[in-house]
Coordinates of N, CA and C in Angstrom, one line a residue:
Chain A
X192 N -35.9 7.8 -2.5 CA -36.9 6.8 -2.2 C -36.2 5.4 -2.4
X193 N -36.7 4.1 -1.8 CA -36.3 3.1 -1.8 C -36.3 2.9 -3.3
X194 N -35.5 1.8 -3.7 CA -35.8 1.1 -5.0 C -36.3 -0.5 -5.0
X195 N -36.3 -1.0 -6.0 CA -37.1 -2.1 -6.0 C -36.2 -3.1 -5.4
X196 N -36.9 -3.8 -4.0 CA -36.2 -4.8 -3.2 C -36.6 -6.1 -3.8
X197 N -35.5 -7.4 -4.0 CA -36.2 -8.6 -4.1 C -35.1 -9.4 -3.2
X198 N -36.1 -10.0 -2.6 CA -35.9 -11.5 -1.5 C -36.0 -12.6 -2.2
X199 N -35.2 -13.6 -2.2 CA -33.6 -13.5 -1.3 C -32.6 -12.8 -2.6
X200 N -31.6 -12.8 -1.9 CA -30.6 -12.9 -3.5 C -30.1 -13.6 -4.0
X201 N -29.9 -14.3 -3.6 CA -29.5 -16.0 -3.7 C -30.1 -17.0 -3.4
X202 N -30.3 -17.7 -4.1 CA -31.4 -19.6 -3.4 C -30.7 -20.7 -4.2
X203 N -30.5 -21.6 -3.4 CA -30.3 -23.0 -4.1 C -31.1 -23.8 -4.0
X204 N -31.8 -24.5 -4.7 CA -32.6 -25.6 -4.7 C -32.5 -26.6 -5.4
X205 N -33.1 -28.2 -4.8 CA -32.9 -29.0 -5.8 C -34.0 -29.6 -6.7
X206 N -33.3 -30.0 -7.4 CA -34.6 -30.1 -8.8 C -36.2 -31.2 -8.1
X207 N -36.9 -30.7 -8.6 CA -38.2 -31.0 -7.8 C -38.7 -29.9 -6.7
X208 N -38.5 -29.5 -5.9 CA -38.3 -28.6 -5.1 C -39.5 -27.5 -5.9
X209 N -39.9 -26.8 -4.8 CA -39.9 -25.4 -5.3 C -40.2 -24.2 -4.7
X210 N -40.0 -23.2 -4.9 CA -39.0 -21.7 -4.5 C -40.5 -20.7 -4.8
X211 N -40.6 -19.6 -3.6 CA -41.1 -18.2 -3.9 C -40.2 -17.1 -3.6
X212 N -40.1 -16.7 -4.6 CA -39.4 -15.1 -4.5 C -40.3 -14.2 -4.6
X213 N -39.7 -13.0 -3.5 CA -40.5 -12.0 -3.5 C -39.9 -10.5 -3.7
X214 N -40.9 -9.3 -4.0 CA -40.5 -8.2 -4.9 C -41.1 -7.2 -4.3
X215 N -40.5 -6.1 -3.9 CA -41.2 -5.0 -3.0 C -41.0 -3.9 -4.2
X216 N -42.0 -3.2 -4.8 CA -41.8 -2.3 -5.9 C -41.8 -0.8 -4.8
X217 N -41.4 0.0 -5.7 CA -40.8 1.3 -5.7 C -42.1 1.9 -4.7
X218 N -42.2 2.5 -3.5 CA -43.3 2.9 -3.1 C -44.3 3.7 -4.5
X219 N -45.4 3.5 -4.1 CA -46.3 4.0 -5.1 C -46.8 3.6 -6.1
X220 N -45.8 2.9 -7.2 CA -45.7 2.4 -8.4 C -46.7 0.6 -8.1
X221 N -47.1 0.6 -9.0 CA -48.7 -0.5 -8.9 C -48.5 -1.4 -10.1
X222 N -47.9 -1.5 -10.6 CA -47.0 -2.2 -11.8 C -46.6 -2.9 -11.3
X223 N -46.0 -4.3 -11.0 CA -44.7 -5.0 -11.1 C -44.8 -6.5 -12.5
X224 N -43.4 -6.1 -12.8 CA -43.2 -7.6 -13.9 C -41.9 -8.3 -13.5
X225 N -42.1 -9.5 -14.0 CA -41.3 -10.3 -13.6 C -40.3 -10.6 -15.0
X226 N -38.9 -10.8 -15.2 CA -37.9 -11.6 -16.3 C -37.2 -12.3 -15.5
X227 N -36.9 -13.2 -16.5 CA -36.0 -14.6 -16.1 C -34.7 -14.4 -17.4
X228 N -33.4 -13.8 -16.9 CA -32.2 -13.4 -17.4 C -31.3 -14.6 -17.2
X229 N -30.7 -15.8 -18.4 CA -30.3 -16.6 -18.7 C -29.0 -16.5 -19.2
X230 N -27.9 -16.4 -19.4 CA -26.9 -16.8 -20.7 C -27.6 -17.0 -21.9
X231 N -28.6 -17.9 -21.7 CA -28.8 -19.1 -23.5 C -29.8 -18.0 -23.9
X232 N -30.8 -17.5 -23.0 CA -31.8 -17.3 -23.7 C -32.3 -15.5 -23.2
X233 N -31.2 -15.0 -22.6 CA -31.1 -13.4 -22.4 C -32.1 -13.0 -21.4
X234 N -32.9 -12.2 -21.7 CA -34.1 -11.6 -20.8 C -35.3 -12.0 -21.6
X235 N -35.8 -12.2 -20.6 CA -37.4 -13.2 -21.0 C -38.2 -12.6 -19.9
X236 N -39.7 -12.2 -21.1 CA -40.6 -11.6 -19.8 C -41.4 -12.8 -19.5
X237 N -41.9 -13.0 -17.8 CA -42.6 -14.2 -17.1 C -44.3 -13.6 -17.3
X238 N -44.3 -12.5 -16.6 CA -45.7 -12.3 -16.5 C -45.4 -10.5 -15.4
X239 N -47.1 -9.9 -15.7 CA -46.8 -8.5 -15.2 C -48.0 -8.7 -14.3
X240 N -48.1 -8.0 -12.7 CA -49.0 -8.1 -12.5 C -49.5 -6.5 -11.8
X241 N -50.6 -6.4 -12.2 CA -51.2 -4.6 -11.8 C -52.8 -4.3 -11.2
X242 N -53.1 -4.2 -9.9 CA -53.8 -4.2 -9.1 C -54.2 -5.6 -8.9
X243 N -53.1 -6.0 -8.4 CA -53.4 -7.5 -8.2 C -53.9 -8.7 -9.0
X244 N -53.6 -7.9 -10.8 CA -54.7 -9.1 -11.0 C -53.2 -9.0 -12.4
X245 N -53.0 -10.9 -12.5 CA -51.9 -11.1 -13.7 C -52.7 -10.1 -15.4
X246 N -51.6 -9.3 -15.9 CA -52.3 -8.2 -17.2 C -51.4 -9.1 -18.0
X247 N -50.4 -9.6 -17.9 CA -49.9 -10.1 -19.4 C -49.1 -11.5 -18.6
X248 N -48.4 -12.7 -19.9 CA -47.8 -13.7 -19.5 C -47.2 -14.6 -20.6
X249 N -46.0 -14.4 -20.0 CA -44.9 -14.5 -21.0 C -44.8 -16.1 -21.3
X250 N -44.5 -16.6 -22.2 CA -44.4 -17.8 -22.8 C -43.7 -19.1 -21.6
X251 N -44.2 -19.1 -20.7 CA -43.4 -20.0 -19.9 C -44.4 -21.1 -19.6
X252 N -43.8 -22.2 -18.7 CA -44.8 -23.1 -18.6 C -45.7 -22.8 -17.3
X253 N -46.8 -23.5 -16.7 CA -47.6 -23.5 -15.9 C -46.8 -23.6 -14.6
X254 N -45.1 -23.7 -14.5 CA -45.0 -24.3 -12.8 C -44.6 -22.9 -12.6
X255 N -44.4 -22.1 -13.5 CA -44.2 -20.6 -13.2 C -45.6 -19.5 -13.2
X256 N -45.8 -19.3 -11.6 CA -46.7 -18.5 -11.3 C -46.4 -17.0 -10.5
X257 N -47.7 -16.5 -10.3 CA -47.5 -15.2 -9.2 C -48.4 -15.1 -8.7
X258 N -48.0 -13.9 -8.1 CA -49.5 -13.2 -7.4 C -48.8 -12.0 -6.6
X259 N -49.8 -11.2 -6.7 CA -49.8 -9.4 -5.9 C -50.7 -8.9 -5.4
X260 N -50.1 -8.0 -4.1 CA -51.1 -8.1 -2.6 C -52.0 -6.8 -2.7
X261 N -52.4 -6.9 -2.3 CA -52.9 -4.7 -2.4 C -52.1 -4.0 -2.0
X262 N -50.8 -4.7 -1.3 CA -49.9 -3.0 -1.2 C -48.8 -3.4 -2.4
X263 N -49.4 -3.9 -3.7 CA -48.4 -3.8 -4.7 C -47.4 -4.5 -4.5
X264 N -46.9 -6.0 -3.2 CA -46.0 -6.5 -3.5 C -45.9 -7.5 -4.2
X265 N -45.3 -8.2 -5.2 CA -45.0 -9.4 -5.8 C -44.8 -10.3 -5.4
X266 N -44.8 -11.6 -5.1 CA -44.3 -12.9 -5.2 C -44.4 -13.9 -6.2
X267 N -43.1 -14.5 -6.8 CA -43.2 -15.6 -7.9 C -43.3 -16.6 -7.5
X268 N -44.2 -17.7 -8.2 CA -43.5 -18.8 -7.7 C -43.1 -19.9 -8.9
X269 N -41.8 -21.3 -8.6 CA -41.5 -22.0 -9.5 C -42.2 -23.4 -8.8
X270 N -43.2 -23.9 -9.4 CA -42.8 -25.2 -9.1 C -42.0 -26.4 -9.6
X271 N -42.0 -27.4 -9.2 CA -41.1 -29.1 -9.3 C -39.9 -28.1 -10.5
X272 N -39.0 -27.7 -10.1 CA -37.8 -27.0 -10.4 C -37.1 -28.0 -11.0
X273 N -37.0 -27.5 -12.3 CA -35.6 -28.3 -13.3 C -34.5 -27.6 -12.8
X274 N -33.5 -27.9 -13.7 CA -31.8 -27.5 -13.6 C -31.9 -26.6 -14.8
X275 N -32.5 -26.4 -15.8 CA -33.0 -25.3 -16.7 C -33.5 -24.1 -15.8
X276 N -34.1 -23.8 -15.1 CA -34.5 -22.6 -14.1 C -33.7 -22.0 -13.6
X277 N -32.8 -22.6 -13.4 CA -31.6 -22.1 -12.9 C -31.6 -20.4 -13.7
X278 N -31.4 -19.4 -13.1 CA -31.2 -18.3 -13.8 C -31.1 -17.0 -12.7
X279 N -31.1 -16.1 -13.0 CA -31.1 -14.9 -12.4 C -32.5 -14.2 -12.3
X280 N -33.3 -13.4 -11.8 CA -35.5 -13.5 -12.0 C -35.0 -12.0 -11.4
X281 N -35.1 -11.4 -12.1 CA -35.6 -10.2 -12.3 C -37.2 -9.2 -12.0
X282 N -37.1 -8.6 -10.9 CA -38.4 -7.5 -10.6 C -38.5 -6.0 -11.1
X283 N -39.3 -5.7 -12.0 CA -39.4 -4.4 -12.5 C -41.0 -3.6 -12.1
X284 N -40.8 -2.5 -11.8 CA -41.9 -1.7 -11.2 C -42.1 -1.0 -12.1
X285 N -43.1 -0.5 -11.9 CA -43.7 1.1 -13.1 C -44.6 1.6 -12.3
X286 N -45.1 3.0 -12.1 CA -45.4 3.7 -12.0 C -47.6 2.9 -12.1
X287 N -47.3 3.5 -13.5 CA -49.0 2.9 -13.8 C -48.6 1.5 -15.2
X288 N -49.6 1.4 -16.1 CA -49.3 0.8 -16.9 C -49.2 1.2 -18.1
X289 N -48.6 1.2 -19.4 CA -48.5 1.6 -20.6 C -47.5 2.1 -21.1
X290 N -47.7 3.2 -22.1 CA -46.8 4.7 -22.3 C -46.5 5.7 -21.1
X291 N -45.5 6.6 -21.5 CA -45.0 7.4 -20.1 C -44.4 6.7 -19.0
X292 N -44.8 5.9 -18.6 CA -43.7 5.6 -17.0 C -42.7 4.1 -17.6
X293 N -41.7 4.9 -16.7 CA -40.2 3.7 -17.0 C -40.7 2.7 -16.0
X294 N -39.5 1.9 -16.3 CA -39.1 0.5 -15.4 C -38.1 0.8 -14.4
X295 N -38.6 0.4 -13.3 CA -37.0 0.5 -12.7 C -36.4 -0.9 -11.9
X296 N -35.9 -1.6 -12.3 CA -35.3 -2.7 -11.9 C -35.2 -3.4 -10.5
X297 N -35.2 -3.9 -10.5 CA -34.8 -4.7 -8.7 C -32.9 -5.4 -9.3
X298 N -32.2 -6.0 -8.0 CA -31.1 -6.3 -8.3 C -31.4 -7.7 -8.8
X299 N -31.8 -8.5 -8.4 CA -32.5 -9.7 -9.1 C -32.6 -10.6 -7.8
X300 N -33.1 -12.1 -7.8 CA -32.7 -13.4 -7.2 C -31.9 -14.1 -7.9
X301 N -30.9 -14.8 -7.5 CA -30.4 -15.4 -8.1 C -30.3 -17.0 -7.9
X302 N -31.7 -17.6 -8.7 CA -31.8 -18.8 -8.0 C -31.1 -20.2 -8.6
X303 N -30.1 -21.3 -8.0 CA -29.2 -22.1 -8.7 C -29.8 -23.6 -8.6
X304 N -30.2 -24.1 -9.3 CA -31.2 -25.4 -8.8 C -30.1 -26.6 -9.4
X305 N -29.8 -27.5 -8.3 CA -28.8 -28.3 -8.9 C -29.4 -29.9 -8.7
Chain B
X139 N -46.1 -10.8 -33.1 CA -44.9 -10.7 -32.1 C -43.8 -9.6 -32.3
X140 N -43.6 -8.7 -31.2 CA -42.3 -8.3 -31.6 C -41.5 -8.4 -31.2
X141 N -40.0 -8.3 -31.7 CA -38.9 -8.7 -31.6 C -37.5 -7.4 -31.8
X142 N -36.6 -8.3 -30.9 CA -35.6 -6.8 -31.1 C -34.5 -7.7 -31.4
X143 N -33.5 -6.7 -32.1 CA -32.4 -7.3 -32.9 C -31.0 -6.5 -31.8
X144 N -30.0 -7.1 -31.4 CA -28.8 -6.2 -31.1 C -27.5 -6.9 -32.4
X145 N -27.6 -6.0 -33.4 CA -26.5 -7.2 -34.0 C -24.7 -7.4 -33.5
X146 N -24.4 -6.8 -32.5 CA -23.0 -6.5 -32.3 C -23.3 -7.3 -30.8
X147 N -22.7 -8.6 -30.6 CA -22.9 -9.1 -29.5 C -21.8 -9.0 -28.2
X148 N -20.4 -8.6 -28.9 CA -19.2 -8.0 -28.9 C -18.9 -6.9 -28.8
X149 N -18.3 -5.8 -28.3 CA -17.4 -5.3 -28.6 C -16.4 -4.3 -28.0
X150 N -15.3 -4.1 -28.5 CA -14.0 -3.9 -28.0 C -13.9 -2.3 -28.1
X151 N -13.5 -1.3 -27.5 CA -12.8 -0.2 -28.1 C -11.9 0.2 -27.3
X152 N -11.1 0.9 -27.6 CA -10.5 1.9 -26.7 C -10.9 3.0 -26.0
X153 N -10.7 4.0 -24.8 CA -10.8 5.3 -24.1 C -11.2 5.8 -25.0
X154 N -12.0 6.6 -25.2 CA -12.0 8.2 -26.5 C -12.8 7.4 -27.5
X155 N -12.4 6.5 -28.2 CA -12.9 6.0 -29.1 C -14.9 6.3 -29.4
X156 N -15.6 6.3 -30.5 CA -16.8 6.7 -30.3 C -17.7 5.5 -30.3
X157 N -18.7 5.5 -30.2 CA -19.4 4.2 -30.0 C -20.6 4.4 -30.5
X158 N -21.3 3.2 -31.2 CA -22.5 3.0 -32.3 C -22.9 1.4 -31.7
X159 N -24.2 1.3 -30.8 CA -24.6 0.4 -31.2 C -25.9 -0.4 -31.9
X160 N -26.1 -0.8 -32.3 CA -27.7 -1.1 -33.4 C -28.2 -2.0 -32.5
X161 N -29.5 -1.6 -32.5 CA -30.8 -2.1 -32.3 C -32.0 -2.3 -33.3
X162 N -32.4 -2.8 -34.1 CA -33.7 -3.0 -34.5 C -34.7 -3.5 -34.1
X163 N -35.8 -3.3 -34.2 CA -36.7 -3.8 -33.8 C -38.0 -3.7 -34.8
X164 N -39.1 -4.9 -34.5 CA -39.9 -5.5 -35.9 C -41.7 -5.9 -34.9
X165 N -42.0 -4.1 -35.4 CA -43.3 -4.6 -34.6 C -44.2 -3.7 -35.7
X166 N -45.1 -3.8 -36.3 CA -46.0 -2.4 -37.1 C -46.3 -1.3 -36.7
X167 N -46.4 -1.2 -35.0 CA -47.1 0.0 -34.6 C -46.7 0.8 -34.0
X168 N -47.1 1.5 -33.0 CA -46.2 2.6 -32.2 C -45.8 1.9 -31.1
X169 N -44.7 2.3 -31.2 CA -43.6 1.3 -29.8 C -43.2 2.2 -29.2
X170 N -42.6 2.1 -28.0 CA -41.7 3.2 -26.9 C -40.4 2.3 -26.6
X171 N -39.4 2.8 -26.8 CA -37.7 2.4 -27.1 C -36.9 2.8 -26.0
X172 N -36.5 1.5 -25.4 CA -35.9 1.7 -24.1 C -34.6 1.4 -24.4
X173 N -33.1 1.8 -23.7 CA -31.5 1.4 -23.9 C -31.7 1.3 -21.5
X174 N -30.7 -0.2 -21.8 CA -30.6 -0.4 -20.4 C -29.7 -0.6 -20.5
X175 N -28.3 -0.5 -19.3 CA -27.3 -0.8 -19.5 C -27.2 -1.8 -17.6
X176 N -26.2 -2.4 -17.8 CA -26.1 -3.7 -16.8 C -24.5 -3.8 -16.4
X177 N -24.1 -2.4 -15.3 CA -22.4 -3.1 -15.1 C -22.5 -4.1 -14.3
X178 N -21.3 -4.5 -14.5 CA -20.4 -6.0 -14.1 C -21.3 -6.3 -11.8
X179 N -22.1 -6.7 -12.0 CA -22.4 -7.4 -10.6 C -23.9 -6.2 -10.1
X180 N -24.3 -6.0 -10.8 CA -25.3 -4.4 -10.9 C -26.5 -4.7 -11.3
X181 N -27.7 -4.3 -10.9 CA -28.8 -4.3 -11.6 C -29.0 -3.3 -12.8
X182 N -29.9 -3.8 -13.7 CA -30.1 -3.3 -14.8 C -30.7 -1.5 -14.8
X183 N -30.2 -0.6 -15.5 CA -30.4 0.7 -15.0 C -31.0 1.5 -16.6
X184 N -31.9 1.9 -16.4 CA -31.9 2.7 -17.1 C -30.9 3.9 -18.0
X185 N -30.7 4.1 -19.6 CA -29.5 4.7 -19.8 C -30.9 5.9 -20.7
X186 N -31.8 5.6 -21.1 CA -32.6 6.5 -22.3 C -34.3 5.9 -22.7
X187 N -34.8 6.7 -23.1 CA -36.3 6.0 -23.0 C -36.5 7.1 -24.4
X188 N -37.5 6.4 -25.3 CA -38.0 7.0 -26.5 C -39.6 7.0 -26.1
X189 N -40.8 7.9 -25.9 CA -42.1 7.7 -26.4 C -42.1 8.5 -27.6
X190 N -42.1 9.8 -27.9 CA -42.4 10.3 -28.8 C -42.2 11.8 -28.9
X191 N -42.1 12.6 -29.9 CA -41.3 14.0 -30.0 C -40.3 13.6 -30.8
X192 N -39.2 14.2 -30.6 CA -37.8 14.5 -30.9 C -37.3 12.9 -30.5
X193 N -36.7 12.6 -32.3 CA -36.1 11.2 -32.1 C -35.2 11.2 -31.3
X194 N -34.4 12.4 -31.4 CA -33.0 12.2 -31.0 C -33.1 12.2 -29.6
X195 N -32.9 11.7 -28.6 CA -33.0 11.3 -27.2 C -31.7 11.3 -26.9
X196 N -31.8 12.0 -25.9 CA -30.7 12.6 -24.3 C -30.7 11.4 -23.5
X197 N -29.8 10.7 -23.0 CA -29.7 10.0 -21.3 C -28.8 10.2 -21.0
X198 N -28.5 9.8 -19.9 CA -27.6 10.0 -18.5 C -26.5 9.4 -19.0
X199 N -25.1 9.8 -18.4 CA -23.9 9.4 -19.0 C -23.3 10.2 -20.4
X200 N -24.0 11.0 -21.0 CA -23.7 11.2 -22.1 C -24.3 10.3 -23.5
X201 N -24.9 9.6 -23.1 CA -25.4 8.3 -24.0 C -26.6 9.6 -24.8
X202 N -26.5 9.2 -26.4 CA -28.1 9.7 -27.3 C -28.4 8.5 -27.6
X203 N -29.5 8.2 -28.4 CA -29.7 7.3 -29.3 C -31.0 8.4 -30.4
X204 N -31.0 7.7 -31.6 CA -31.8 8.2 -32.6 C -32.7 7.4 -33.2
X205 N -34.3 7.2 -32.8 CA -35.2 6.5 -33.4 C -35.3 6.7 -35.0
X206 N -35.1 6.1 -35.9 CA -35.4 6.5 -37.1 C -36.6 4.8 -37.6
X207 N -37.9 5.7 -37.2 CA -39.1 4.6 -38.3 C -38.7 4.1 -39.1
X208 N -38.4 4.9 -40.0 CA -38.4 4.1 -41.0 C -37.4 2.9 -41.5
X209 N -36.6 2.8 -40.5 CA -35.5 1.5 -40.4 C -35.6 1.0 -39.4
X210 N -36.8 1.4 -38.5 CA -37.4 0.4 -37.3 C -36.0 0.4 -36.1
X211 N -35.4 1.5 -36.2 CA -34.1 1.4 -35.1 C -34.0 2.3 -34.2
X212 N -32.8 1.6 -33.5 CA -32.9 3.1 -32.5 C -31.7 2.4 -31.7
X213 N -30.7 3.1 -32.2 CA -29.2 2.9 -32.5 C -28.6 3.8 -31.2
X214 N -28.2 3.3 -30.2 CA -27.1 4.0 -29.4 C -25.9 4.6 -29.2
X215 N -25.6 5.5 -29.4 CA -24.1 6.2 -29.5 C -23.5 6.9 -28.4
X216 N -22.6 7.0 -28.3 CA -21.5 8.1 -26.8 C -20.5 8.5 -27.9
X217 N -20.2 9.5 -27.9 CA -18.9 10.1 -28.9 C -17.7 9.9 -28.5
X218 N -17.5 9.8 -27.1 CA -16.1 9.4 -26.3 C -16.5 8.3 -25.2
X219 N -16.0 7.1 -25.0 CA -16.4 6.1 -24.4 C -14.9 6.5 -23.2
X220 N -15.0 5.8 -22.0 CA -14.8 5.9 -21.2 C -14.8 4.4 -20.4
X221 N -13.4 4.2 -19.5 CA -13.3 2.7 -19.0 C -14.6 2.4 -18.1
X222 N -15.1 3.2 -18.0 CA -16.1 2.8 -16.4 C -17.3 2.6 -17.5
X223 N -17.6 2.9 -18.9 CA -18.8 2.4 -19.6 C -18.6 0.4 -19.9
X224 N -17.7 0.1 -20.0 CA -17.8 -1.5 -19.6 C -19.1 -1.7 -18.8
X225 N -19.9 -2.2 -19.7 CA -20.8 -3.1 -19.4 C -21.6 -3.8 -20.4
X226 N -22.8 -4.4 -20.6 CA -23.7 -5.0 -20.9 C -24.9 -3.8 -21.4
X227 N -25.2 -3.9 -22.5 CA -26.2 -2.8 -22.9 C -27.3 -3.6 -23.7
X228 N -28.5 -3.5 -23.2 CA -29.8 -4.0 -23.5 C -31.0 -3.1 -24.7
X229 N -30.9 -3.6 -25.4 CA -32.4 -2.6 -26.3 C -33.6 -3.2 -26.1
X230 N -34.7 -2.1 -25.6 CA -36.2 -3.2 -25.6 C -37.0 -2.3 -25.7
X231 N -38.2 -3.3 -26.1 CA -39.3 -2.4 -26.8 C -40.5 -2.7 -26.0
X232 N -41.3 -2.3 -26.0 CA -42.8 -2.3 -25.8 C -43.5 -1.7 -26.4
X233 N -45.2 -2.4 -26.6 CA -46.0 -1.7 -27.5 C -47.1 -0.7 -26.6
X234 N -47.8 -0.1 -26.8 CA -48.9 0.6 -26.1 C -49.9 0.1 -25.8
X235 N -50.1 -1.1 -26.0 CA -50.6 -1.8 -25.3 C -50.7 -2.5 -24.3
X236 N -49.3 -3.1 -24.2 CA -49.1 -3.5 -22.8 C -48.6 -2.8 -21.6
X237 N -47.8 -3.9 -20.8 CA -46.7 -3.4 -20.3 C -45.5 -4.2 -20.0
X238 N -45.4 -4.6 -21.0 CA -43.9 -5.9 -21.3 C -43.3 -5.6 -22.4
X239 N -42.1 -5.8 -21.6 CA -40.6 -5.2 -22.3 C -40.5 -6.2 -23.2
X240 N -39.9 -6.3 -24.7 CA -38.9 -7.5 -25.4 C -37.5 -6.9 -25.3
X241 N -36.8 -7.9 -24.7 CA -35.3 -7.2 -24.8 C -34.6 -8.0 -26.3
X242 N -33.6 -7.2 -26.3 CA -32.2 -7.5 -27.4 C -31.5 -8.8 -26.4
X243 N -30.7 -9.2 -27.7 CA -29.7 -9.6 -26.8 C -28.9 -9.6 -26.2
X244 N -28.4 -8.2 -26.2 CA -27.6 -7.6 -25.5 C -26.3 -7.5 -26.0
X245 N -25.6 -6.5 -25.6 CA -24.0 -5.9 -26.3 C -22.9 -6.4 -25.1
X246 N -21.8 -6.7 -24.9 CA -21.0 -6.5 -24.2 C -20.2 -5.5 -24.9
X247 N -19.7 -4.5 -24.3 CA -19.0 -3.7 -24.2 C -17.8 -3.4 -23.5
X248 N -16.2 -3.7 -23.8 CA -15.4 -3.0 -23.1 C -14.7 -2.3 -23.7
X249 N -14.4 -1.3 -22.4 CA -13.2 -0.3 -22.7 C -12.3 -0.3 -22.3
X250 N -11.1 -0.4 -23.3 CA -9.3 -0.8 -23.0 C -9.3 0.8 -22.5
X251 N -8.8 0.5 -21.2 CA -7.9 1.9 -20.6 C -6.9 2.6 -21.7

C-alpha cells in the first residue's frame, strides 16, 4: 500500500509570506499529526488532527495552523513566515487514535524561508 | 509534561562492535515506547514499538530494546552493528491518552567499516 505522501518536498519562501503543505495519509488510517524537525530544537509535535477535527496542539504559535478533509487528508498552514521556520515538517498517520497502532511517517517538506 | 532523555548524542563504533543506546523517559503513567531510526536523506522508520507484555521487544534489523519501569527506560541495543546501521536513532513516548509523540533528541550513530 501507498505510504504517507507529503507535497511539496521542497519550498522556499520569503519571510512574511506564507506556505500550505499538504499530507496524504496511509489509505485508511484517520489519524494524521504534524512535527517540525529542526537542528536546534529536534522533533517537535505541531498539532494531530482525527476526523477532521484538531485532538491535540503542540506548543507553537497561532500562524501555525491545519485542517483535515473527510477523506483524512491534511494540510498545514504557516503564516507571515520568519527565518526561524525554516525546518523540515514532518506528516505522520495512524491507524485510529491512542494505544496499539504505530506511526508511519511521510518523507517530510522541506521548507527554507530566507 | 513528558519528556524523553537520549543521553549519547554521539556515537562512534566499529563493524561487530555491540551497541547500547539510553533513553529515559519522565512521565507517571502508562506510556507506549517507540525507537525510530532516520538514515542519511530517508524518512523516519519505524525500528520497535513497546505497549505492553514482555519488556523485552523484538524489531526489524535485529534491533531489541528493554523497558524497565522502574528506571523509566527503554534502552536500545544490536549485539553486532553493521555499516549500513549509520544513522540517526529517535526514542519517543506517548501517553494513552493522546496521540502525540515526545521525541529524544536523538543519537547519531556511525559505523567504521
Amino acid at each position: 500500500k501507498a505510504g504517507v505522501t507529503q507535497t511539496p518536498r521542497y519550498l522556499i519562501k520569503t519571510r512574511g509570506q506564507q506556505v500550505t503543505l499538504s499530507c496524504s495519509p496511509i489509505s485508511g488510517h484517520r489519524s494524521v499529526s504534524w512535527y517540525q524537525q529542526t537542528p536546534g530544537q529536534g522533533l517537535q509535535f505541531l498539532f494531530e488532527y482525527f476526523s477532521e477535527t484538531q485532538r491535540n496542539k503542540g506548543n507553537f504559535p497561532g500562524r501555525f495552523s491545519g485542517r483535515q478533509f473527510s477523506n483524512s487528508r491534511s494540510e498545514m498552514n504557516v503564516s507571515t513566515l520568519e527565518l526561524g521556520d525554516s525546518a523540515l515538517y514532518l506528516c505522520a498517520s495512524s491507524l485510529n487514535r491512542g494505544q496499539g497502532d504505530g506511526y508511519t511517517f511521510g518523507s517530510g517538506t522541506r521548507l527554507t524561508v530566507v | 509534561a513528558q519528556s524523553v532523555s537520549q543521553h549519547n548524542h554521539h556515537v562512534i563504533l566499529s563493524e561487530a562492535a555491540s551497541l547500547e543506546l539510553g533513553c529515559n523517559y519522565s512521565y507517571g503513567g502508562t506510556v507506549n515506547l517507540f525507537w525510530y531510526v532516520q538514515y542519511p536523506g530517508q524518512h523516519l522508520q519505524l525500528l520497535l514499538k513497546y505497549f505492553s507484555g514482555d519488556p523485552l521487544v523484538k524489531g526489524i534489523k535485529g534491533f531489541e530494546a528493554e523497558f524497565i519501569k522502574s528506571k523509566f527506560s527503554f534502552n536500545l541495543r544490536k549485539p553486532s552493528v553493521q555499516w549500513s546501521d549509520t544513522a540517526e536513532y529517535f526514542c519517543a513516548v506517548n501517553n494513552n491518552a493522546g496521540n502525540m509523540l515526545t521525541f529524544g533528541g536523538g543519537t547519531r550513530l556511525m559505523v567504521k567499516p
